[in-house]
Coordinates of C-alpha atoms in Angstrom, one line a residue:
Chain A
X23 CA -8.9 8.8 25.4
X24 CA -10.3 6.7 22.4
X25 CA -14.5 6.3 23.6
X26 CA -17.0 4.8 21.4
X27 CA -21.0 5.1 22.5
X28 CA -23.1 3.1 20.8
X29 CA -27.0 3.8 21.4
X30 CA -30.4 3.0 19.8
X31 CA -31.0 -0.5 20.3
X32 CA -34.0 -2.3 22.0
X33 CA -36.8 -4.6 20.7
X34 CA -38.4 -5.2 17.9
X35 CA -40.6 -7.0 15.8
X36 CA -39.5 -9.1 12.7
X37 CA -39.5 -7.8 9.6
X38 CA -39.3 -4.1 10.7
X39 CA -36.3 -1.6 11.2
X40 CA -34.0 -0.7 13.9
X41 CA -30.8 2.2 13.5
X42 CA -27.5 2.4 15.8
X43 CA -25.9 5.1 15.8
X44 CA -22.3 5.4 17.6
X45 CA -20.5 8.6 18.6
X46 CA -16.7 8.9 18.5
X47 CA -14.3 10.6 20.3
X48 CA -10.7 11.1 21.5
X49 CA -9.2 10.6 18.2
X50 CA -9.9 12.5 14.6
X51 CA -12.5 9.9 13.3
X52 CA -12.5 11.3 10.1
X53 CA -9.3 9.8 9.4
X54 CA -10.2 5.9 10.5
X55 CA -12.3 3.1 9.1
X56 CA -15.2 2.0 11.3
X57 CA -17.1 -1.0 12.3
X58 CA -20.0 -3.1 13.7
X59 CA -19.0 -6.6 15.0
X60 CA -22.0 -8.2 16.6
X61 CA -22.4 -11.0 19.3
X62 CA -25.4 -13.4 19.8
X63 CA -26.2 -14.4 23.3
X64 CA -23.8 -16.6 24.5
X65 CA -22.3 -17.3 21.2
X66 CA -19.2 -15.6 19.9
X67 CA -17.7 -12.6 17.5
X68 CA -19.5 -12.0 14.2
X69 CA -18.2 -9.2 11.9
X70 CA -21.2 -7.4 10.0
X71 CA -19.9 -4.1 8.4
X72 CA -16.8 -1.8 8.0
X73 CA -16.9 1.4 6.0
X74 CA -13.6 3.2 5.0
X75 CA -12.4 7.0 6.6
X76 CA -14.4 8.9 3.9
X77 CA -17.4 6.5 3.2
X78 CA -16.4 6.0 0.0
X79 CA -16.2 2.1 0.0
X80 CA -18.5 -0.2 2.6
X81 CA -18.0 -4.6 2.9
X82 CA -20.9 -6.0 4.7
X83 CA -21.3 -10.1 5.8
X84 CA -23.3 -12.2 3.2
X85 CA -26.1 -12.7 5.6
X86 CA -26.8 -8.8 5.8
X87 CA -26.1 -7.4 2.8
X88 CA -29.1 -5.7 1.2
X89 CA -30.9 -5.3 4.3
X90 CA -28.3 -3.2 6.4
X91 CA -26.3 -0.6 5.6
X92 CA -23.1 1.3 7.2
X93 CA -22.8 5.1 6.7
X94 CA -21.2 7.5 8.8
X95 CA -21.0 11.3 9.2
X96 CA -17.6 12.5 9.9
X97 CA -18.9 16.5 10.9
X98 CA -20.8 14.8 13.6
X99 CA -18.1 12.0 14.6
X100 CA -21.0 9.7 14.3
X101 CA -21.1 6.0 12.8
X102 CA -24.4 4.5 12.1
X103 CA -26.0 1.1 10.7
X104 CA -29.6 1.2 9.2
X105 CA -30.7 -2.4 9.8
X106 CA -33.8 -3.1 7.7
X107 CA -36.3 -6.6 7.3
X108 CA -34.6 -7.8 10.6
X109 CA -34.7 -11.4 11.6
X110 CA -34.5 -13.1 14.6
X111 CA -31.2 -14.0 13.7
X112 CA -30.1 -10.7 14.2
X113 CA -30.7 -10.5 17.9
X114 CA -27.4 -9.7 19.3
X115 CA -25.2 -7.0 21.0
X116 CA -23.6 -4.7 18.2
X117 CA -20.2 -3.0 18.8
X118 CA -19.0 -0.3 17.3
X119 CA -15.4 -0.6 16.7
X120 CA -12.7 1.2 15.3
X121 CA -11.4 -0.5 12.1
X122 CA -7.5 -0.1 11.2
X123 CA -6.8 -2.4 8.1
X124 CA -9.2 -5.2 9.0
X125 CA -8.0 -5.4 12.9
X126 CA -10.3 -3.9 15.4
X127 CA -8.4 -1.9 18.1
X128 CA -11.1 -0.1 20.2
X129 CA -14.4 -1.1 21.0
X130 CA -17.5 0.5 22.2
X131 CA -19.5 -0.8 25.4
X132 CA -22.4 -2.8 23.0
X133 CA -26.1 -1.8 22.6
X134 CA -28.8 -4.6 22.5
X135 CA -31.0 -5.7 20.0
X136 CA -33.8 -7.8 20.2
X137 CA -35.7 -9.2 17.2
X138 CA -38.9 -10.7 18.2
X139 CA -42.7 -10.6 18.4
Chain B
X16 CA -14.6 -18.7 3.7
X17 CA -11.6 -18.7 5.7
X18 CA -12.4 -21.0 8.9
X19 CA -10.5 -20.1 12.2
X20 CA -10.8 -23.0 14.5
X21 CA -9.8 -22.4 18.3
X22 CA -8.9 -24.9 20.7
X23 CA -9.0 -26.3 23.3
X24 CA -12.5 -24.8 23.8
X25 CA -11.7 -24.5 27.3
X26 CA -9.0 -24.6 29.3
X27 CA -8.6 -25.0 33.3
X28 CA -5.5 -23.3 34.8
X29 CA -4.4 -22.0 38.5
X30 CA -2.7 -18.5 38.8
X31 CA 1.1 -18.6 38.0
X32 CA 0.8 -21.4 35.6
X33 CA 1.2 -20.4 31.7
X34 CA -0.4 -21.3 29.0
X35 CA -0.8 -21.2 25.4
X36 CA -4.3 -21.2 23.0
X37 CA -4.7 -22.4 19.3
X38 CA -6.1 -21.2 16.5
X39 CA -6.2 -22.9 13.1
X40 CA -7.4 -21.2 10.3
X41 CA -8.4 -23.2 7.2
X42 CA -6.0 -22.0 4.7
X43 CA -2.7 -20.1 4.8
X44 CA -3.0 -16.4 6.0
X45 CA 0.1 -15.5 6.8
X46 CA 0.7 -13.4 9.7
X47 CA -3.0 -11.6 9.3
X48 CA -4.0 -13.2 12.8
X49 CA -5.4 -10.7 16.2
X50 CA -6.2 -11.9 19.1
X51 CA -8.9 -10.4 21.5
X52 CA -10.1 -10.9 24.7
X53 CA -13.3 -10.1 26.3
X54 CA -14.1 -10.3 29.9
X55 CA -17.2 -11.6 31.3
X56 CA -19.9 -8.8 30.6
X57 CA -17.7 -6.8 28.6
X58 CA -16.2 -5.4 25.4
X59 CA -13.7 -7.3 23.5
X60 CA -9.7 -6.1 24.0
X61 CA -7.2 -5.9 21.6
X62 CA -4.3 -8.2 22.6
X63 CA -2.1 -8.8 19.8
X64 CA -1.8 -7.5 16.3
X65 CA -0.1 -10.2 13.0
X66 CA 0.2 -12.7 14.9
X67 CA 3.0 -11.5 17.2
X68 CA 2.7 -7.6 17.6
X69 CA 2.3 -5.9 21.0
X70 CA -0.2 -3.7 21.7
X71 CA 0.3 -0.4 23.9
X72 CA -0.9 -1.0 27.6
X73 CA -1.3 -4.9 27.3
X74 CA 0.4 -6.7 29.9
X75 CA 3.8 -8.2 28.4
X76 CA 2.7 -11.8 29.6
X77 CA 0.8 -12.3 26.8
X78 CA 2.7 -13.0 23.4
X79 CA 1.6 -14.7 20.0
X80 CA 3.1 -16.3 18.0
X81 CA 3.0 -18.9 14.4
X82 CA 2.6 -17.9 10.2
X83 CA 0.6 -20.0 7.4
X84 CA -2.2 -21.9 8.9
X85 CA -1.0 -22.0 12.7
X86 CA -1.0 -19.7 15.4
X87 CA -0.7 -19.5 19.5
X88 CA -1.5 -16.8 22.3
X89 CA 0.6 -17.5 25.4
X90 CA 0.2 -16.4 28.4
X91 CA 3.5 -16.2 31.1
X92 CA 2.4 -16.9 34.7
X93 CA -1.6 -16.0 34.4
X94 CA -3.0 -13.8 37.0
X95 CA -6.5 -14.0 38.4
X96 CA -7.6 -11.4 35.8
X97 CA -6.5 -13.3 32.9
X98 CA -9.8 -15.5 33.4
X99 CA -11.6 -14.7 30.4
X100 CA -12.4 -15.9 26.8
X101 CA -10.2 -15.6 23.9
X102 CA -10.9 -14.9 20.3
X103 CA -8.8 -14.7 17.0
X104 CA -9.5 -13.1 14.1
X105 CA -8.2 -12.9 10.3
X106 CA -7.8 -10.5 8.4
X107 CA -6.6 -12.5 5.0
X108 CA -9.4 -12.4 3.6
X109 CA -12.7 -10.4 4.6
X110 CA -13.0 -10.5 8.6
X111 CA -13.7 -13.8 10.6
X112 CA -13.6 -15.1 14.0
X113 CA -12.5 -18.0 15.8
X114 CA -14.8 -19.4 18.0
X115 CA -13.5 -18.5 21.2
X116 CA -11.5 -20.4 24.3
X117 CA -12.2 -20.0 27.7
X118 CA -9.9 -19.8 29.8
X119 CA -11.5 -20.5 33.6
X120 CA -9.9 -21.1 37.2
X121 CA -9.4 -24.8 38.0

């Protein structure tokens, strides 16, 4: 059984740093792309990052790129995103999601993030 | 930007009626549509794949359908845990959203 288990979210302040890590299992992760999709309160679906099975190529939204970055460790089975200068704008549950060719086929249950003083 | 724009943005049913959702998108894209749904307080579910592909373990009432610019998830005969919002998704070009339809218990 595909599981994906995001952790490391919670509140913080504006301006400083925040990282999610997600751990995979059930299928060989090495061998899949990965991604976080992210969802404001109430709003809907945002896509923010994907990296490919071997970290060798990474596409991130416009509105994060240079301040968050996807990387993942495939001896661990462990996706992260390093979110840095965070705005409130980023406050949202983040979902780590298994990436096949742009279409997102399992999901993990969502960890919070709050950004705000 | 490729723009996917869902409608209706909600849509009031009763159980064993079916039903079938929107989604626009901008520009042609031809078949690279998915459709999700997520449950209230819960993760999003793969429902359909390129516009019209099944997906293993989803329920065969939902279908999709549509190529270029327009596209339809319909739903034979919805059951009480159908009630839920719906999302589409391209894959053309980059990764975008539509903005969701609920679909809610009249």
């Amino acid at each position: 059984e595909v599981q994906l288990v995001e952790s490391g979210g919670g509140l913080v302040q504006p301006g400083r740093s925040m990282k999610l890590s997600c751990a995979a299992s059930g299928f060989t992760f090495s061998n899949y792309g990965m991604a976080w999709v992210r969802q404001a309160p109430t709003k809907g679906l945002e896509w923010v990052a994907t990296i490919s099975y071997d970290g060798s190529s990474t596409y991130y939204r416009d509105s994060v790129k240079g301040r968050f970055t996807i990387s993942r460790d495939n001896a661990k089975s462990t996706l992260y995103l390093q979110m840095n200068s965070l705005r409130s704008e980023d406050t949202a549950t983040y979902y780590c999601t298994r990436d096949i060719l742009w279409v997102f086929d399992y999901w993990g249950q969502g960890v919070m993030v709050t950004v705000s003083s | 930007n490729i723009v996917l724009t869902q409608s209706p943005a909600t849509l009031s049913v009763t159980p064993g009626e079916s039903v079938s959702l929107s989604c626009r998108a901008s520009q042609s894209i031809s078949t690279s549509i998915h459709w999700y749904q997520q449950k209230s307080n819960e993760s999003p579910r793969l429902l359909i794949k390129y516009a019209s592909q099944s997906i293993s373990g989803i329920p065969s009432r939902f279908s999709g359908s549509g190529s270029g610019t327009d596209f339809t998830l319909s739903i034979n005969r919805v059951e009480s845990e159908d009630f839920s919002i719906y999302y589409c998704q391209q894959s053309y070009s980059s990764r975008t959203f539509g903005g969701g339809t609920k679909l809610e218990l009249k």
